[in-house]
PDB file of C-alpha atoms in Angstrom:
ATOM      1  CA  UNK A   1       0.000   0.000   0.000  1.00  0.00           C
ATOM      2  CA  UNK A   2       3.138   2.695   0.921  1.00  0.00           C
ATOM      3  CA  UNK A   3       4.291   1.463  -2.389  1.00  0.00           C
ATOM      4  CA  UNK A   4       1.860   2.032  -4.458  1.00  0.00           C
ATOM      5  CA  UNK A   5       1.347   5.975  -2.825  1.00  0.00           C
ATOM      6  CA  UNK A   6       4.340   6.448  -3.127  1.00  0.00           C
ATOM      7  CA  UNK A   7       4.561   5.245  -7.193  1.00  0.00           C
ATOM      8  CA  UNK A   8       1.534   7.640  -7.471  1.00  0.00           C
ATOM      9  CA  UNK A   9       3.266  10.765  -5.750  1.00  0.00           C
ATOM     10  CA  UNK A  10       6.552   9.837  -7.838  1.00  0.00           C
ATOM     11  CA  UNK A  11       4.051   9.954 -11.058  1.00  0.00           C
ATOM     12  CA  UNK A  12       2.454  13.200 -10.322  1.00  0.00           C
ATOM     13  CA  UNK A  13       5.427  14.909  -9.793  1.00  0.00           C
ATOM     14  CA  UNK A  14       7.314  13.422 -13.142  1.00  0.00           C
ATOM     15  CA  UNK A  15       4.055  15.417 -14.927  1.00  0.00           C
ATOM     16  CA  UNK A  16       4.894  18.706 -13.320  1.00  0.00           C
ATOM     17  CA  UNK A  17       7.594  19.579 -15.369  1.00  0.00           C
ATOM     18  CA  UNK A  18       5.669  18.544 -18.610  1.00  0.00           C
ATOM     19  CA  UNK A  19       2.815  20.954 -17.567  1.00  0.00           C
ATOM     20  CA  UNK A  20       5.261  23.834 -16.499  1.00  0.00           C
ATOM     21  CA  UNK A  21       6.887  23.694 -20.081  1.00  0.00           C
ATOM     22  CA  UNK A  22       3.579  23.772 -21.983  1.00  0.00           C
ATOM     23  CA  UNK A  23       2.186  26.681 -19.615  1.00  0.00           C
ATOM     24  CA  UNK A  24       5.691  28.630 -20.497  1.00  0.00           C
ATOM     25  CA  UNK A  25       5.230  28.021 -24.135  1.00  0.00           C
ATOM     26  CA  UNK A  26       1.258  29.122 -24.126  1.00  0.00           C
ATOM     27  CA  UNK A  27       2.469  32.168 -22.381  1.00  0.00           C
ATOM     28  CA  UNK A  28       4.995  33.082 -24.757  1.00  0.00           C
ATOM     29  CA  UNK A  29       2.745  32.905 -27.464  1.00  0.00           C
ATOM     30  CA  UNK A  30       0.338  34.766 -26.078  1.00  0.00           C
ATOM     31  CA  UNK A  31       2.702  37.269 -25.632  1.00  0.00           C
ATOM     32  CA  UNK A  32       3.614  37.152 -28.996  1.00  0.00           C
ATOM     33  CA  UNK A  33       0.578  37.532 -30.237  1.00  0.00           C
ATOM     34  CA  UNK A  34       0.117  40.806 -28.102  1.00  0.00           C
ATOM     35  CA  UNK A  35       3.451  42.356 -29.549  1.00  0.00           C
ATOM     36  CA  UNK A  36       2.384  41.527 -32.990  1.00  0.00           C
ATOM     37  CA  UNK A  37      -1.303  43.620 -32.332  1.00  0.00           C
ATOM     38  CA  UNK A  38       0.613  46.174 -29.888  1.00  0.00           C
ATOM     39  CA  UNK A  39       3.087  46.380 -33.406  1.00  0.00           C
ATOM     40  CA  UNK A  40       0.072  46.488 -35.748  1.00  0.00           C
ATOM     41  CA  UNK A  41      -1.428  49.578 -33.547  1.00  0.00           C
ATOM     42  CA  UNK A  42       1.618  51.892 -33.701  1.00  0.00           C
ATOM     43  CA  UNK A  43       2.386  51.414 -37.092  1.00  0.00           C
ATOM     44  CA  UNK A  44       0.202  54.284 -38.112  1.00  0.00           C
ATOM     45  CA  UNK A  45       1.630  56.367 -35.305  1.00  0.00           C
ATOM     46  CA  UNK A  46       5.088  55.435 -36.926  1.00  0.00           C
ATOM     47  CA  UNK A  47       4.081  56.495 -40.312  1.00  0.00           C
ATOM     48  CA  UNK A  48       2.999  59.818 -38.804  1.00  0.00           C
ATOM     49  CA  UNK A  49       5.563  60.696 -37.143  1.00  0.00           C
ATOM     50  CA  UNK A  50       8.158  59.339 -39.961  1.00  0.00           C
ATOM     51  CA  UNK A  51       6.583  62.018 -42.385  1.00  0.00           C
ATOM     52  CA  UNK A  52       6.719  65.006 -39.703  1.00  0.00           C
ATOM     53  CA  UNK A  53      10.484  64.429 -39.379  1.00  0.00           C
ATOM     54  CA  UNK A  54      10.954  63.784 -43.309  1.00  0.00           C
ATOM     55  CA  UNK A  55       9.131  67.246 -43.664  1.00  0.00           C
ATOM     56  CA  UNK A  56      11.178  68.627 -41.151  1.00  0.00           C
ATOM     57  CA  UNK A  57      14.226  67.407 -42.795  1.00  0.00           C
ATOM     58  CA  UNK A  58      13.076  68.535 -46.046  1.00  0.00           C
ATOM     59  CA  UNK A  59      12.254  71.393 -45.410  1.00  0.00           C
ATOM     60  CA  UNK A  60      14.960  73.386 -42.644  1.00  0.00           C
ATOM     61  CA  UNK A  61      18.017  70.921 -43.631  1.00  0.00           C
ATOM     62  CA  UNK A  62      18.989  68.538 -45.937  1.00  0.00           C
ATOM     63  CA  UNK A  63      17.114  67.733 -49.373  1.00  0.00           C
ATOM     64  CA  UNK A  64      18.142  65.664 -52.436  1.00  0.00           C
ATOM     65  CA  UNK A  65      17.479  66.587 -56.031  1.00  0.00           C
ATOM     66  CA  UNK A  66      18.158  64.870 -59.258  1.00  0.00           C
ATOM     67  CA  UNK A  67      20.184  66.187 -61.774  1.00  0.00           C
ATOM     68  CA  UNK A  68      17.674  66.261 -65.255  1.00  0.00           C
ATOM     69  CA  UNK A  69      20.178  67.772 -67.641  1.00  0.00           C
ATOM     70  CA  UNK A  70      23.612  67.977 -68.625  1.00  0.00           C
ATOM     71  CA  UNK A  71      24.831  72.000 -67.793  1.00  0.00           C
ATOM     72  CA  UNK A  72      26.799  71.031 -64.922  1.00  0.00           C
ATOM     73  CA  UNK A  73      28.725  67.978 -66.527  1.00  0.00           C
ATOM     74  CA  UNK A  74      31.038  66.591 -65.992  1.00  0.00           C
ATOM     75  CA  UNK A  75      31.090  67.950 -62.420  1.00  0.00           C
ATOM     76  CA  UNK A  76      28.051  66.422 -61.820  1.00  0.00           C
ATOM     77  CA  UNK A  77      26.019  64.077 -64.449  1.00  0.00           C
ATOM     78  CA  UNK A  78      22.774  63.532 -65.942  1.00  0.00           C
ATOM     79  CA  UNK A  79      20.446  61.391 -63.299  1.00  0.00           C
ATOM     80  CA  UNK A  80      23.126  62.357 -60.953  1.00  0.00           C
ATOM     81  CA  UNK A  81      21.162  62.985 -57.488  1.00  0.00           C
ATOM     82  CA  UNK A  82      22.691  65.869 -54.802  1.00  0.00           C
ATOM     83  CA  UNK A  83      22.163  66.899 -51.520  1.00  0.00           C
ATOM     84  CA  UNK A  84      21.430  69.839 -50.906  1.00  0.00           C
ATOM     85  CA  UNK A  85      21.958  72.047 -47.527  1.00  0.00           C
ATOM     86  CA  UNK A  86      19.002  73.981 -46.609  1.00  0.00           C
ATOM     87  CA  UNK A  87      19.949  74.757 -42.959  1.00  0.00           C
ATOM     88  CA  UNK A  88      22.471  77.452 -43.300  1.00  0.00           C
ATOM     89  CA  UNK A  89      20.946  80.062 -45.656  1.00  0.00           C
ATOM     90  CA  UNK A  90      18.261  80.245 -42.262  1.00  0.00           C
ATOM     91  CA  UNK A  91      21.013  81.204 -40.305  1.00  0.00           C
ATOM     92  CA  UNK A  92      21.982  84.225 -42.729  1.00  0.00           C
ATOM     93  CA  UNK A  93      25.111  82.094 -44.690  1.00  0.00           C
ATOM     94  CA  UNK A  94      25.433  84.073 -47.901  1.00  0.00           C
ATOM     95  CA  UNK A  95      26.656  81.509 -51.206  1.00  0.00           C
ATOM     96  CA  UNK A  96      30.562  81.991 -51.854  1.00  0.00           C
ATOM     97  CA  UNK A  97      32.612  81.751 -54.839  1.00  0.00           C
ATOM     98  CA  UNK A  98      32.836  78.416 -56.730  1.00  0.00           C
ATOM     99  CA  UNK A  99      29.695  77.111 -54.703  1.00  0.00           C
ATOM    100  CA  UNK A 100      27.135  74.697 -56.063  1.00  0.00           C
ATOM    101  CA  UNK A 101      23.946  76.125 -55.646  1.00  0.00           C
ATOM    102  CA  UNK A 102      20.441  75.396 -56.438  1.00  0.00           C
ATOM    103  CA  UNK A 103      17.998  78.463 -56.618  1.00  0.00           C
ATOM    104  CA  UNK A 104      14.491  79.013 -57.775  1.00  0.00           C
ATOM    105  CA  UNK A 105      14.004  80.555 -61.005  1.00  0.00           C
ATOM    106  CA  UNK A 106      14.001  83.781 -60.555  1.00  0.00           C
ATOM    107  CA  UNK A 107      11.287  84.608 -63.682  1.00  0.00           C
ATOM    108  CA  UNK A 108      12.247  83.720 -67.086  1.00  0.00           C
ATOM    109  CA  UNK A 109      14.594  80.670 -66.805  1.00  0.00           C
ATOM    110  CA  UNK A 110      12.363  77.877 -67.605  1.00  0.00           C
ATOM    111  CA  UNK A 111      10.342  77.505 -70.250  1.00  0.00           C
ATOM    112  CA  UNK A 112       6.395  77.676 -69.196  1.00  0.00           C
ATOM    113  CA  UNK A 113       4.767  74.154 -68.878  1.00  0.00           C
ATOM    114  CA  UNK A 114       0.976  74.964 -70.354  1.00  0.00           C
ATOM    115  CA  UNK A 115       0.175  71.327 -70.434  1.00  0.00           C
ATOM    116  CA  UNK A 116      -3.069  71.180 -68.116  1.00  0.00           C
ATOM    117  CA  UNK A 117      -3.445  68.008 -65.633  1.00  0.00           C
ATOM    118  CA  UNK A 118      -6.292  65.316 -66.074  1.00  0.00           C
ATOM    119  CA  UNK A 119      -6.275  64.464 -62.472  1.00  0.00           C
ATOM    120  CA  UNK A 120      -9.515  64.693 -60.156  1.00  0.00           C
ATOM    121  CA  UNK A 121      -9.926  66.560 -57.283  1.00  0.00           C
ATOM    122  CA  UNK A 122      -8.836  63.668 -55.013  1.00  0.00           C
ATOM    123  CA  UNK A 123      -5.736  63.209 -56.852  1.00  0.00           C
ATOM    124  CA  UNK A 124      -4.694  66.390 -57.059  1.00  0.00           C
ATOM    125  CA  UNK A 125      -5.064  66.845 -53.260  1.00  0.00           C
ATOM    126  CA  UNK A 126      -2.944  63.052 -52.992  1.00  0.00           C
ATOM    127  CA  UNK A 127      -0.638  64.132 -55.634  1.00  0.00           C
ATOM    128  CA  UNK A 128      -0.094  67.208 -53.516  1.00  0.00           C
ATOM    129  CA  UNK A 129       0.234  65.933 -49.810  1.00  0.00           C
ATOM    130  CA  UNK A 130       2.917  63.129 -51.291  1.00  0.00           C
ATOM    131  CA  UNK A 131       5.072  66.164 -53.038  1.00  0.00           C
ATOM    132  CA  UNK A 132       5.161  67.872 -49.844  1.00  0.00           C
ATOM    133  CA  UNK A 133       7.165  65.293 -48.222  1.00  0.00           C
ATOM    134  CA  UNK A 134       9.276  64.760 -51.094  1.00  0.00           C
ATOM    135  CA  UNK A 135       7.330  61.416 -52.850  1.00  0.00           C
ATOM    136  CA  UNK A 136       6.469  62.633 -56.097  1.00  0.00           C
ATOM    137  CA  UNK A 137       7.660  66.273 -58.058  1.00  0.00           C
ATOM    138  CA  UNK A 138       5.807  69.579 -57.372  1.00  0.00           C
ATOM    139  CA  UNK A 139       3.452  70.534 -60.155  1.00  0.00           C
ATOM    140  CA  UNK A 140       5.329  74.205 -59.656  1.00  0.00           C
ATOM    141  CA  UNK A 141       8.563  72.699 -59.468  1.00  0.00           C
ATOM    142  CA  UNK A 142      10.855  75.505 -60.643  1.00  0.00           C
ATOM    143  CA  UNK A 143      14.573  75.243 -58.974  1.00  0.00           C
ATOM    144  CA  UNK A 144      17.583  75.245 -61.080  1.00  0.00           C
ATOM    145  CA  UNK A 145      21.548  74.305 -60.176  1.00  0.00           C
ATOM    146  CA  UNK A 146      24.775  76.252 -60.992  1.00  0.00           C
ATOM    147  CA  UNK A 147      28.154  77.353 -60.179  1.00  0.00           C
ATOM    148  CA  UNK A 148      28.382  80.652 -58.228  1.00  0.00           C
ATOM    149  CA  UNK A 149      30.825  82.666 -60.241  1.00  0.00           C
ATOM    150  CA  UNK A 150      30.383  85.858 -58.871  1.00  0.00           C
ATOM    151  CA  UNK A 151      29.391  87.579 -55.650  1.00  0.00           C
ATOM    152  CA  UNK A 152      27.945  91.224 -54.706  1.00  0.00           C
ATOM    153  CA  UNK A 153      30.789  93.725 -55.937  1.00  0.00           C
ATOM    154  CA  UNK A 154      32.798  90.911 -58.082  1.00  0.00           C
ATOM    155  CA  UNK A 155      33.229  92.333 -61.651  1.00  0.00           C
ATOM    156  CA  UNK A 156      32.945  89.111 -64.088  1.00  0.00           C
ATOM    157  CA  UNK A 157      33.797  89.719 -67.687  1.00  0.00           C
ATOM    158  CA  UNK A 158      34.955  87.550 -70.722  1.00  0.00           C
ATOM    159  CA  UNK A 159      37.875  87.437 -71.735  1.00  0.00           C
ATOM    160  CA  UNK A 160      41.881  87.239 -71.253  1.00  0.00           C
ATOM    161  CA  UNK A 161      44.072  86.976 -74.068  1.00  0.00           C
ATOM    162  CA  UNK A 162      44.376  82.610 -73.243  1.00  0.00           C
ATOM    163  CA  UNK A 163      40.391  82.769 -73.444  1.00  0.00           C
ATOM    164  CA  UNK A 164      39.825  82.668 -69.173  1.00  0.00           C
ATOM    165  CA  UNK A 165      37.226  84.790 -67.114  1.00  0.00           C
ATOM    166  CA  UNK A 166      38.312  87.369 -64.930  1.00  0.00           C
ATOM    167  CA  UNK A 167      37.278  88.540 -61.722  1.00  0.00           C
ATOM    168  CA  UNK A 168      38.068  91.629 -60.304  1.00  0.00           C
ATOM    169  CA  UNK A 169      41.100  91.823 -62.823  1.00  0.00           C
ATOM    170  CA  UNK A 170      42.286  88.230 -61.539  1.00  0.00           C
ATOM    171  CA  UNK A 171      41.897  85.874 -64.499  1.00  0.00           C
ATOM    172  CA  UNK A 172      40.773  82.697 -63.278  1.00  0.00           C
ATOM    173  CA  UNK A 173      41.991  78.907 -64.032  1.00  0.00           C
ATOM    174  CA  UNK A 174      38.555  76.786 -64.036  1.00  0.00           C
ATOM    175  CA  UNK A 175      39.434  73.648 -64.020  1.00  0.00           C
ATOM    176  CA  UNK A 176      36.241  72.207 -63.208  1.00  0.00           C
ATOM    177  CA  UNK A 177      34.360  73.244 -66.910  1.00  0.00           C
ATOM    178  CA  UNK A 178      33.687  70.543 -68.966  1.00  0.00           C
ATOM    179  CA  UNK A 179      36.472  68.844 -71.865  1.00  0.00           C
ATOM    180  CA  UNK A 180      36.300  70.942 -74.803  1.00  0.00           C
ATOM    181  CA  UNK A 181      34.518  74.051 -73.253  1.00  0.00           C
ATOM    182  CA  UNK A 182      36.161  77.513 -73.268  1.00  0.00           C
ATOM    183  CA  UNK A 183      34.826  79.570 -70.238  1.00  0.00           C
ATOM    184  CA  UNK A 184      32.837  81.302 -72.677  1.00  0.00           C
ATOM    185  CA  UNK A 185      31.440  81.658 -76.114  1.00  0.00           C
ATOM    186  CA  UNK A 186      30.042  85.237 -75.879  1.00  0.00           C
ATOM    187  CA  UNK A 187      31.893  88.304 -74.464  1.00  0.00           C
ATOM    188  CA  UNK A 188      30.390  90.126 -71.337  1.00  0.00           C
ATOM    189  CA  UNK A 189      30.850  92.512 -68.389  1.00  0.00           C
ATOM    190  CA  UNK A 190      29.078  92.732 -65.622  1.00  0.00           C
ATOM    191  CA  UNK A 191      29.031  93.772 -62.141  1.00  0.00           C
ATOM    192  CA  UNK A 192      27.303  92.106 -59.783  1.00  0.00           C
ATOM    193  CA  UNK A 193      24.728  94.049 -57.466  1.00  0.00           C
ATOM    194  CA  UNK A 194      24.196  93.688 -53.777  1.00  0.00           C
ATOM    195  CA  UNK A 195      21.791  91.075 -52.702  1.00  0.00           C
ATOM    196  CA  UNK A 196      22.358  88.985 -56.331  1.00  0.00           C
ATOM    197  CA  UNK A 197      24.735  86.210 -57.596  1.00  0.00           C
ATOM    198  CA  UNK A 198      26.006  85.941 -60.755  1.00  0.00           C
ATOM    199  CA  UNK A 199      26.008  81.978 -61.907  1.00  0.00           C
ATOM    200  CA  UNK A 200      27.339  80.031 -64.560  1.00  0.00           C
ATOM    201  CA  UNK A 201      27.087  76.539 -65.465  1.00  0.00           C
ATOM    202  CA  UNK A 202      30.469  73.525 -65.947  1.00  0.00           C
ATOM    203  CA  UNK A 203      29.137  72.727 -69.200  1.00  0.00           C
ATOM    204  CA  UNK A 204      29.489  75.921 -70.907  1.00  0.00           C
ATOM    205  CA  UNK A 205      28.306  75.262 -73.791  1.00  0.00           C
ATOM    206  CA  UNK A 206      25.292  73.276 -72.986  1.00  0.00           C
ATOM    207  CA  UNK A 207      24.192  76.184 -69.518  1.00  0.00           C
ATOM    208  CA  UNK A 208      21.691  78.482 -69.952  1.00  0.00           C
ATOM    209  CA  UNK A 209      23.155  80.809 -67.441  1.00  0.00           C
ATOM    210  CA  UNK A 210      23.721  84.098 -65.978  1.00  0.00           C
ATOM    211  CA  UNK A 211      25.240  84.917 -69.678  1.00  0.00           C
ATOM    212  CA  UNK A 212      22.069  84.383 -71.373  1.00  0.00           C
ATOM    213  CA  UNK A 213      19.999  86.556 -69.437  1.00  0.00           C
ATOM    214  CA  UNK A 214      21.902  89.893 -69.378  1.00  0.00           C
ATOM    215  CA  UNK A 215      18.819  92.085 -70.715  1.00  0.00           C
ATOM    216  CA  UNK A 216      16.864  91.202 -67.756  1.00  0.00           C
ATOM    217  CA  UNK A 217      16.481  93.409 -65.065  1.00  0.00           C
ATOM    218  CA  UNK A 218      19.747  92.625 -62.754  1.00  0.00           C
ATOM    219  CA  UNK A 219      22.485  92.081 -65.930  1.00  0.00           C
ATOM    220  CA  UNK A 220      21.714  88.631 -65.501  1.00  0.00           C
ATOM    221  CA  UNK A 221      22.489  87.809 -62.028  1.00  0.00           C
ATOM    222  CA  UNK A 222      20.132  86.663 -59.642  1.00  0.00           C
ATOM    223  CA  UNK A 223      18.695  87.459 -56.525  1.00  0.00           C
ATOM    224  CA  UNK A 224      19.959  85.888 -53.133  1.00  0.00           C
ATOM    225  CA  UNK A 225      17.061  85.450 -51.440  1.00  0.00           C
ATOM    226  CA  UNK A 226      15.958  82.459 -54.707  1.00  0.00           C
ATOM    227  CA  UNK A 227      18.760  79.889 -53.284  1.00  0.00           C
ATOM    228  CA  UNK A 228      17.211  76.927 -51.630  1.00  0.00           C
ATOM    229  CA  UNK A 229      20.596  75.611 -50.417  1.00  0.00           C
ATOM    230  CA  UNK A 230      24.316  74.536 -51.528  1.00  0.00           C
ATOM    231  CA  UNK A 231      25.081  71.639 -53.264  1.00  0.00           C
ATOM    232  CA  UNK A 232      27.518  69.926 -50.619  1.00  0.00           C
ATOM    233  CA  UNK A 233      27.486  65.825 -52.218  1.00  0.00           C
ATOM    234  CA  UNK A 234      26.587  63.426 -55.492  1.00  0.00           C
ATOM    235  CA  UNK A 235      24.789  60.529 -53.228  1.00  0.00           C
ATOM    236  CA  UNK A 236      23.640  58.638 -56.134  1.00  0.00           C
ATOM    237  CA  UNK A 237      24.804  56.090 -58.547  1.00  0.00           C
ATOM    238  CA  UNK A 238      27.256  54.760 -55.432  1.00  0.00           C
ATOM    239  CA  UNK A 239      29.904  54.836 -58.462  1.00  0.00           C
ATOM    240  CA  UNK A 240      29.795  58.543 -58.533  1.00  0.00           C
ATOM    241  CA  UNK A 241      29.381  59.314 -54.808  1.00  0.00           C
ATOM    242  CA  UNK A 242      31.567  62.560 -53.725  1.00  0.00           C
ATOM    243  CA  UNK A 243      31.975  65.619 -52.067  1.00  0.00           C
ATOM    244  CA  UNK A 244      31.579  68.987 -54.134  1.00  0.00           C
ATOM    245  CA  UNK A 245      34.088  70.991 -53.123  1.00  0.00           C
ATOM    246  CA  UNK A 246      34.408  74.729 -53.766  1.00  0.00           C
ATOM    247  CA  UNK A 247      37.821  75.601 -56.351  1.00  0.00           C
ATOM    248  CA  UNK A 248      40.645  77.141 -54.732  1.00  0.00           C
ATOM    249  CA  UNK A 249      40.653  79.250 -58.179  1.00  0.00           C
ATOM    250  CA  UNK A 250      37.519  81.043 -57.081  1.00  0.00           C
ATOM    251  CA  UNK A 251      37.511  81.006 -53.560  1.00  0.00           C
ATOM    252  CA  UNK A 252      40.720  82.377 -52.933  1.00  0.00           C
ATOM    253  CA  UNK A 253      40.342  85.353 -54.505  1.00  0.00           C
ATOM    254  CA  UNK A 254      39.969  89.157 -52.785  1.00  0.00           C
ATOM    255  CA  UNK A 255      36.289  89.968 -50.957  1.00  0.00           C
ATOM    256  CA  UNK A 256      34.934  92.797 -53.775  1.00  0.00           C
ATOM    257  CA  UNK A 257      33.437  96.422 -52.626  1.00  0.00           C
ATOM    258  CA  UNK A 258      29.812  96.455 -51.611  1.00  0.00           C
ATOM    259  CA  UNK A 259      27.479  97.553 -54.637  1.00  0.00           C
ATOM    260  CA  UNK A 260      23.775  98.862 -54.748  1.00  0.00           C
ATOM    261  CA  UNK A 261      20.687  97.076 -54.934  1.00  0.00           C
ATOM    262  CA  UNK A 262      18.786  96.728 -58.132  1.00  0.00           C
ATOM    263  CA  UNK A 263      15.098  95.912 -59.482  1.00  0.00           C
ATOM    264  CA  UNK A 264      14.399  92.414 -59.240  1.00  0.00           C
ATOM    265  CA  UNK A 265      11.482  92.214 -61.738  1.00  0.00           C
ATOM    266  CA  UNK A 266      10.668  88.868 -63.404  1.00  0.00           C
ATOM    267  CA  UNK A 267      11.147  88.604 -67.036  1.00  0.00           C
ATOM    268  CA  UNK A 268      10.677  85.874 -69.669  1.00  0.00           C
ATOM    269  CA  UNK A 269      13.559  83.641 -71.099  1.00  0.00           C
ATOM    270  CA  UNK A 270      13.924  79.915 -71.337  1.00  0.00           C
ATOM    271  CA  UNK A 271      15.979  77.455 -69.116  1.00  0.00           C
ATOM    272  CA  UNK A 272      15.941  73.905 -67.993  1.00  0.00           C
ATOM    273  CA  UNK A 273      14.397  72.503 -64.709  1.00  0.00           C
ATOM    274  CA  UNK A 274      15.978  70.905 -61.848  1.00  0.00           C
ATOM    275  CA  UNK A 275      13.452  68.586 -60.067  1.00  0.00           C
ATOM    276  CA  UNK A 276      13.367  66.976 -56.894  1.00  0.00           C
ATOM    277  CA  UNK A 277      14.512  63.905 -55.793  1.00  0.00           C
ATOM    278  CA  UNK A 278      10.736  63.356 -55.714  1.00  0.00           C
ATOM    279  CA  UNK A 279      10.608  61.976 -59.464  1.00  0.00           C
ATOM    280  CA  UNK A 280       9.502  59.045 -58.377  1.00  0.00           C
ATOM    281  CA  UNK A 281       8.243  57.285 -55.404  1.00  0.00           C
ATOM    282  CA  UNK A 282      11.321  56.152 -53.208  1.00  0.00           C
ATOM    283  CA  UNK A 283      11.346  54.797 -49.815  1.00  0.00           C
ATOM    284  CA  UNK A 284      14.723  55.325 -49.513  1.00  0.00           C
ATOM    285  CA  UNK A 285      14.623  58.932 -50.110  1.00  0.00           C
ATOM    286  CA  UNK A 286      16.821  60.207 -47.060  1.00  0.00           C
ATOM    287  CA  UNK A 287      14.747  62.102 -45.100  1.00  0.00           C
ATOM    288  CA  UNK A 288      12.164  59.291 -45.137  1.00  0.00           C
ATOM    289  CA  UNK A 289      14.729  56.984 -44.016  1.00  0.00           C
ATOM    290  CA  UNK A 290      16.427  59.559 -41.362  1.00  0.00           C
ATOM    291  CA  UNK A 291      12.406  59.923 -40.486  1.00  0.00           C
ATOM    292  CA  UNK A 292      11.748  55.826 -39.791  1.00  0.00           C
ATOM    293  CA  UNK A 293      15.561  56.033 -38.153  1.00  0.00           C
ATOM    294  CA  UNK A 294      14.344  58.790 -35.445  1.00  0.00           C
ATOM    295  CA  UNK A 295      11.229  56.889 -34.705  1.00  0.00           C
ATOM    296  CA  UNK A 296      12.346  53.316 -33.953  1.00  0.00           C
ATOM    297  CA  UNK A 297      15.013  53.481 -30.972  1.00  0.00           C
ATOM    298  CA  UNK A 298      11.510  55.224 -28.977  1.00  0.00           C
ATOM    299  CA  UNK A 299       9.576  52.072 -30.260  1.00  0.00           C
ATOM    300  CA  UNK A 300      12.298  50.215 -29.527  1.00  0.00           C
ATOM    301  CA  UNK A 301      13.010  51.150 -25.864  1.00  0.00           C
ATOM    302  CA  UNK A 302       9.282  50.781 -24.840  1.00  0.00           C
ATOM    303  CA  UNK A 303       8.952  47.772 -26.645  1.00  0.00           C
ATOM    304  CA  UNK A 304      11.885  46.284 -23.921  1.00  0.00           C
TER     305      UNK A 304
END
């Protein structure tokens, strides 16, 4: 009789174990389940949150554009995409000699688009939310990209006797233009009023630039207040990635005299269009990404 209690307590307690491990593995399923619904719930809040910081990003400091034509070649290509730095110009940094810049077009750059959109109501309003945070080009999209040749009080005219620009009576060694270019085509003076830049494109004979534009109210140049930012990188093909740097040639040269201000009306002409990074959908557009990157280590740490 003690034997067989005893074979009976023995038995029960040899099934503990097996009912402890299946208890620990219901558990931890349950609990999986719940992170998978507690996941499934914040995802929107993610999303949210991801397109407030990509707007942020976009908008006060870094922003990518692709390169649609070839006036800046072979410094930078065809498809090539840049980043631009929109934080600085807030904080009153003026554009410098031999900077890349992009700038909108100050009125008679680019040629007019009159081709009218087919899109509803509801699309447009999509089609607009997605180009604010960088998904798909602006309808308006107007910015342009060039080489900042002169600054406020520079004197820029064409040419030496060997065929270079000179600046402030300092003719200037441009390495940077494209094979087979001479600085310039057309002969030209100008001075360059306060509050204006005068630009000019790598690929000389392909750029639309500052040159092309001298009947227009401010000899060409254009205003300060149009750049969106400096071209500071080429982020895309991988092949091609690298940092713009500013030319010795132009940056070393003497600070000019302060000029006056002049009228700043638009006028017509013809240019190309730089657009936006926002082409085409692309989820790895940086500021996206840098927006999905800022959310997760919160997620993260309250997740643990």
């Amino acid at each position: 009789m003690a034997r067989a209690t005893v074979d009976r307590v023995e038995a029960r307690s040899s099934r503990v174990p097996s009912r402890g491990r299946a208890d620990r593995r219901r558990t931890a399923q349950r609990a999986a389940r719940r992170r998978r619904r507690s996941l499934l719930r914040e995802l929107p809040l993610i999303a949210v949150v991801a397109l407030f910081i990509a707007i942020v990003l976009k908008t006060f400091l870094v922003q990518v554009f692709v390169i649609p034509s070839g006036s800046m070649e072979q410094t930078i290509q065809v498809g090539d995409r840049v980043l631009v730095d929109r934080l600085t110009p807030w904080f009153g940094n003026e554009p410098g000699r031999g900077d890349v810049v992009v700038f909108k077009d100050p009125g008679g750059w680019l040629e007019p688009d009159h081709t009218r959109s087919a899109d509803g109501p509801v699309m447009r309003r999509v089609k607009s939310a997605l180009s604010t945070v960088g998904l798909i080009p602006s309808n308006d999209e107007g910015d342009l990209i060039k080489r900042v040749v002169g600054v406020p009080g520079d004197t820029v005219e064409c040419c030496d006797e060997r065929g270079r620009l000179i600046i402030n009576g300092v003719a200037v060694d441009e390495s940077y233009i494209a094979p087979g270019n001479a600085p310039s085509r057309q002969s030209f003076k100008v001075t360059v009023p306060a509050g204006r830049l005068w630009v000019m494109g790598d690929h000389r004979d392909l750029s639309a630039d500052s040159r092309f534009h001298m009947a227009n109210p401010g000899n060409g140049t254009i205003p300060m207040k149009n750049v969106v930012g400096r071209a500071f990188l080429i982020a895309w093909p991988v092949s091609r990635v690298s940092q713009l740097d500013t030319p010795s040639s132009l940056s070393s040269l003497a600070a000019p005299a302060p000029t006056a201000v002049l009228d700043e009306r638009p006028v017509a002409g013809a240019g190309v269009s730089l657009q936006s990074i926002s082409d085409r959908p692309d989820p790895a557009e940086p500021p996206l990404v840098m927006g999905v990157l800022g959310v997760l280590p919160t997620l993260v740490r309250r997740r643990h």
